[in-house]
Coordinates of C-alpha atoms in Angstrom, one line a residue:
M1 CA 9.9 -6.9 -43.1
A2 CA 6.1 -6.6 -43.3
H3 CA 4.0 -8.7 -41.0
T4 CA 1.7 -10.9 -43.0
H5 CA 0.3 -13.4 -40.5
P6 CA -3.5 -13.7 -39.9
P7 CA -4.8 -12.4 -36.6
A8 CA -3.3 -14.0 -33.5
I9 CA -5.2 -16.6 -31.4
F10 CA -6.3 -15.6 -27.9
I11 CA -8.4 -18.5 -26.5
A12 CA -6.5 -19.4 -23.4
D13 CA -8.3 -17.2 -20.8
A14 CA -4.8 -16.4 -19.5
M15 CA -2.3 -14.1 -21.2
G16 CA 0.6 -16.3 -20.1
L17 CA -0.8 -19.2 -22.0
D18 CA -1.8 -16.9 -25.0
F19 CA 1.9 -16.1 -25.2
L20 CA 2.7 -19.9 -25.5
N21 CA 0.0 -20.1 -28.1
S22 CA 1.8 -17.4 -30.2
I23 CA 3.1 -20.5 -32.2
A24 CA 0.4 -22.9 -33.3
T25 CA -1.1 -24.9 -36.2
P26 CA -4.6 -23.4 -36.7
V27 CA -5.3 -25.5 -39.8
N28 CA -2.5 -27.4 -41.4
T29 CA 0.5 -25.1 -41.5
P30 CA 2.4 -24.0 -38.3
I31 CA 2.4 -20.3 -37.7
D32 CA 4.8 -18.4 -35.4
W33 CA 3.3 -15.0 -34.8
I34 CA 6.6 -13.7 -33.2
D35 CA 9.0 -15.2 -35.8
T36 CA 10.3 -11.6 -36.6
G37 CA 10.5 -8.3 -34.9
A38 CA 7.5 -7.0 -36.9
G39 CA 5.6 -10.1 -35.9
L40 CA 6.4 -9.5 -32.2
L41 CA 5.2 -5.9 -32.4
A42 CA 2.0 -7.0 -34.1
W43 CA 1.3 -9.8 -31.6
M44 CA 1.9 -7.5 -28.6
E45 CA -0.4 -4.8 -30.0
Q46 CA -3.1 -7.4 -30.6
A47 CA -2.6 -8.7 -27.1
G48 CA -3.0 -5.2 -25.6
L49 CA 0.4 -5.4 -24.0
V50 CA 1.8 -2.3 -25.7
P51 CA -0.1 0.9 -26.6
A52 CA -0.4 1.5 -30.3
H53 CA 1.4 4.8 -30.2
E54 CA 4.3 3.1 -28.4
V55 CA 4.4 0.4 -31.0
A56 CA 4.8 3.1 -33.7
A57 CA 7.6 4.9 -31.7
I58 CA 9.5 1.7 -31.1
R59 CA 9.2 0.6 -34.7
K60 CA 10.5 4.0 -35.8
Q61 CA 13.4 4.2 -33.4
A62 CA 14.7 0.6 -33.6
L63 CA 18.0 0.0 -35.3
P64 CA 18.2 -2.5 -38.1
G65 CA 18.0 -6.1 -36.8
E66 CA 17.2 -4.9 -33.2
L67 CA 13.6 -5.9 -33.2
D68 CA 14.4 -9.3 -34.7
S69 CA 16.9 -9.9 -31.9
V70 CA 14.3 -9.1 -29.3
A71 CA 11.9 -11.4 -31.1
A72 CA 14.5 -14.2 -30.8
Q73 CA 14.7 -13.5 -27.1
A74 CA 10.9 -13.7 -26.8
R75 CA 10.9 -17.1 -28.5
S76 CA 13.5 -18.4 -26.2
L77 CA 11.5 -17.1 -23.2
R78 CA 8.4 -18.7 -24.7
E79 CA 10.0 -22.2 -25.0
W80 CA 11.5 -22.1 -21.6
F81 CA 8.1 -21.2 -20.1
R82 CA 6.4 -23.9 -22.1
A83 CA 8.6 -26.5 -20.6
Y84 CA 8.0 -25.0 -17.1
V85 CA 4.2 -25.1 -17.6
R86 CA 4.1 -28.6 -19.1
E87 CA 6.2 -30.1 -16.3
R88 CA 3.8 -28.7 -13.7
M89 CA 0.3 -28.6 -15.3
G90 CA -2.3 -30.6 -13.5
R91 CA -1.3 -29.7 -10.0
P92 CA -1.0 -26.5 -7.9
L93 CA 2.3 -24.7 -7.7
G94 CA 4.2 -24.8 -4.4
R95 CA 7.3 -23.5 -2.7
A96 CA 9.5 -25.9 -4.6
D97 CA 8.5 -24.5 -7.9
V98 CA 9.8 -21.0 -7.3
A99 CA 13.4 -22.1 -7.9
G100 CA 12.5 -22.9 -11.5
L101 CA 11.4 -19.3 -12.1
E102 CA 14.8 -17.7 -11.9
P103 CA 14.9 -16.8 -15.7
L104 CA 11.5 -15.0 -15.2
N105 CA 12.7 -13.2 -12.0
T106 CA 15.8 -12.1 -13.8
L107 CA 13.7 -10.5 -16.5
L108 CA 11.3 -8.9 -14.0
E109 CA 14.3 -7.2 -12.3
R110 CA 14.7 -5.1 -15.4
D111 CA 11.2 -3.6 -15.3
E112 CA 10.9 0.2 -15.3
G113 CA 7.3 0.4 -14.5
Y114 CA 5.8 3.4 -12.6
S115 CA 2.3 4.5 -11.6
R116 CA 0.2 7.6 -12.3
V117 CA -3.1 8.8 -10.9
V118 CA -5.6 9.3 -13.8
S119 CA -9.3 9.8 -14.4
A120 CA -11.0 6.4 -14.3
D121 CA -12.9 7.0 -17.5
S122 CA -10.5 8.9 -19.8
G123 CA -7.1 7.9 -18.5
E124 CA -6.0 11.5 -18.4
A125 CA -4.9 13.2 -15.2
G126 CA -7.3 15.8 -14.0
G127 CA -10.2 14.7 -16.2
E128 CA -13.8 14.5 -15.1
G129 CA -15.5 11.2 -14.8
D130 CA -16.4 8.5 -12.3
G131 CA -13.4 9.0 -10.1
L132 CA -9.7 8.5 -10.0
E133 CA -7.5 5.4 -10.3
R134 CA -3.8 4.5 -10.0
R135 CA -2.6 3.2 -13.4
L136 CA 0.5 1.2 -13.9
L137 CA 2.6 2.5 -16.8
R138 CA 6.0 1.7 -18.3
R139 CA 8.9 3.5 -19.8
W140 CA 9.8 2.1 -23.2
R141 CA 13.4 3.0 -23.3
S142 CA 14.5 0.4 -25.9
P143 CA 13.0 -2.5 -28.0
E144 CA 14.1 -4.9 -25.2
S145 CA 11.4 -3.2 -23.1
L146 CA 8.9 -5.3 -25.1
L147 CA 9.9 -8.3 -23.0
L148 CA 8.8 -6.6 -19.8
P149 CA 5.0 -6.8 -20.2
I150 CA 5.4 -10.4 -21.3
G151 CA 7.3 -11.1 -18.2
A152 CA 4.6 -9.4 -16.1
A153 CA 2.0 -11.5 -17.8
L154 CA 3.9 -14.7 -17.0
A155 CA 4.4 -13.6 -13.4
D156 CA 0.7 -12.9 -13.0
F157 CA -0.1 -16.3 -14.5
V158 CA 2.1 -18.4 -12.1
C159 CA 0.8 -16.4 -9.1
D160 CA -2.9 -16.2 -9.9
E161 CA -3.7 -19.4 -11.9
D162 CA -4.3 -22.8 -10.4
F163 CA -2.1 -25.1 -12.5
T164 CA -4.5 -27.9 -11.7
Y165 CA -6.7 -26.6 -14.5
V166 CA -4.1 -25.7 -17.0
K167 CA -4.7 -28.0 -20.0
A168 CA -3.6 -28.8 -23.5
C169 CA -6.2 -29.1 -26.2
E170 CA -7.2 -32.7 -26.9
G171 CA -7.2 -32.1 -30.6
E172 CA -5.1 -34.7 -32.4
S173 CA -2.6 -32.2 -33.9
C174 CA -3.4 -29.1 -31.8
T175 CA -0.7 -27.5 -29.7
L176 CA -2.8 -24.9 -28.0
M177 CA -3.1 -24.6 -24.2
F178 CA -5.7 -23.0 -22.0
A179 CA -6.8 -22.4 -18.4
D180 CA -10.1 -24.2 -17.8
H181 CA -12.3 -21.8 -16.1
T182 CA -15.5 -23.6 -17.0
R183 CA -18.0 -24.8 -14.3
G184 CA -16.9 -28.3 -13.4
H185 CA -13.6 -27.8 -15.3
R186 CA -14.7 -30.0 -18.2
R187 CA -13.3 -28.0 -21.1
R188 CA -11.4 -30.3 -23.5
W189 CA -10.8 -28.2 -26.6
C190 CA -9.2 -24.9 -27.6
S191 CA -12.5 -24.3 -29.5
T192 CA -15.5 -26.5 -29.7
A193 CA -16.1 -25.1 -33.2
V194 CA -12.7 -26.2 -34.4
C195 CA -11.0 -29.1 -32.6
G196 CA -14.2 -30.1 -30.8
N197 CA -16.0 -30.4 -34.1
R198 CA -13.1 -32.3 -35.7
A199 CA -13.1 -34.8 -32.9
K200 CA -16.9 -35.2 -33.2
V201 CA -16.7 -35.9 -36.9
A202 CA -13.8 -38.3 -36.5
A203 CA -15.7 -40.2 -33.8
H204 CA -18.7 -40.4 -36.0
R205 CA -16.7 -41.8 -38.9
Q206 CA -15.1 -44.4 -36.6
R207 CA -18.5 -45.5 -35.4
Q208 CA -19.6 -45.9 -39.0
K209 CA -16.6 -48.0 -39.9
S210 CA -17.0 -50.3 -36.8
K211 CA -20.6 -51.2 -37.7
V212 CA -21.0 -54.6 -39.3
A213 CA -23.3 -54.5 -42.2
P214 CA -26.0 -57.3 -42.0
S215 CA -25.6 -60.0 -44.6
A216 CA -28.2 -59.8 -47.4
I217 CA -27.7 -63.4 -48.3
R218 CA -29.4 -66.1 -46.3
P219 CA -27.6 -69.4 -45.6
G220 CA -28.6 -72.0 -48.2
R221 CA -30.5 -75.2 -47.3
R222 CA -28.9 -78.6 -47.5

């Protein structure tokens, strides 16, 4: 099945939350960017979680229905993690919160990542450039390997992000979440140009309605 969704939304400042935002209502109609296997591949490529050449290889080698099955697993993972985040957002994570991460840890145990020394500029071993670096890579043995970089992104999120500043957009019908990295942590909207502007317009209309028009008729004399 061809992927026909518009480009995915990446506004969260944290890949773990961008994964939760892979289902959203940008305008009026809900869109699930990982509703199919083709959608999952497209979303992961846009997110930079899978190299383009690996996406092509996985698409070519996958058996009929296999990618759709992996997409279903990704959606289940997404909704489990959404519940985990919403229950804990607004406060730092602590020791007691580790027990709730067992589904994530079970996924991470399947990882087949490895490292390789490459040129810092070209990514090719032995190349000339600004120096060398150790790069983490992954063996894509099956379509289910697509879940592994997602798991890594979720793990990085719970370890590195302060849940005190994990927020849901205040837009009336918006479901997007984000990590508030602004100075003073005053961010309220997924986007000031979209939900922020809608709220501004709605507030203006409400103020206009609440104004009492002055009477143009003077009370008559007795």
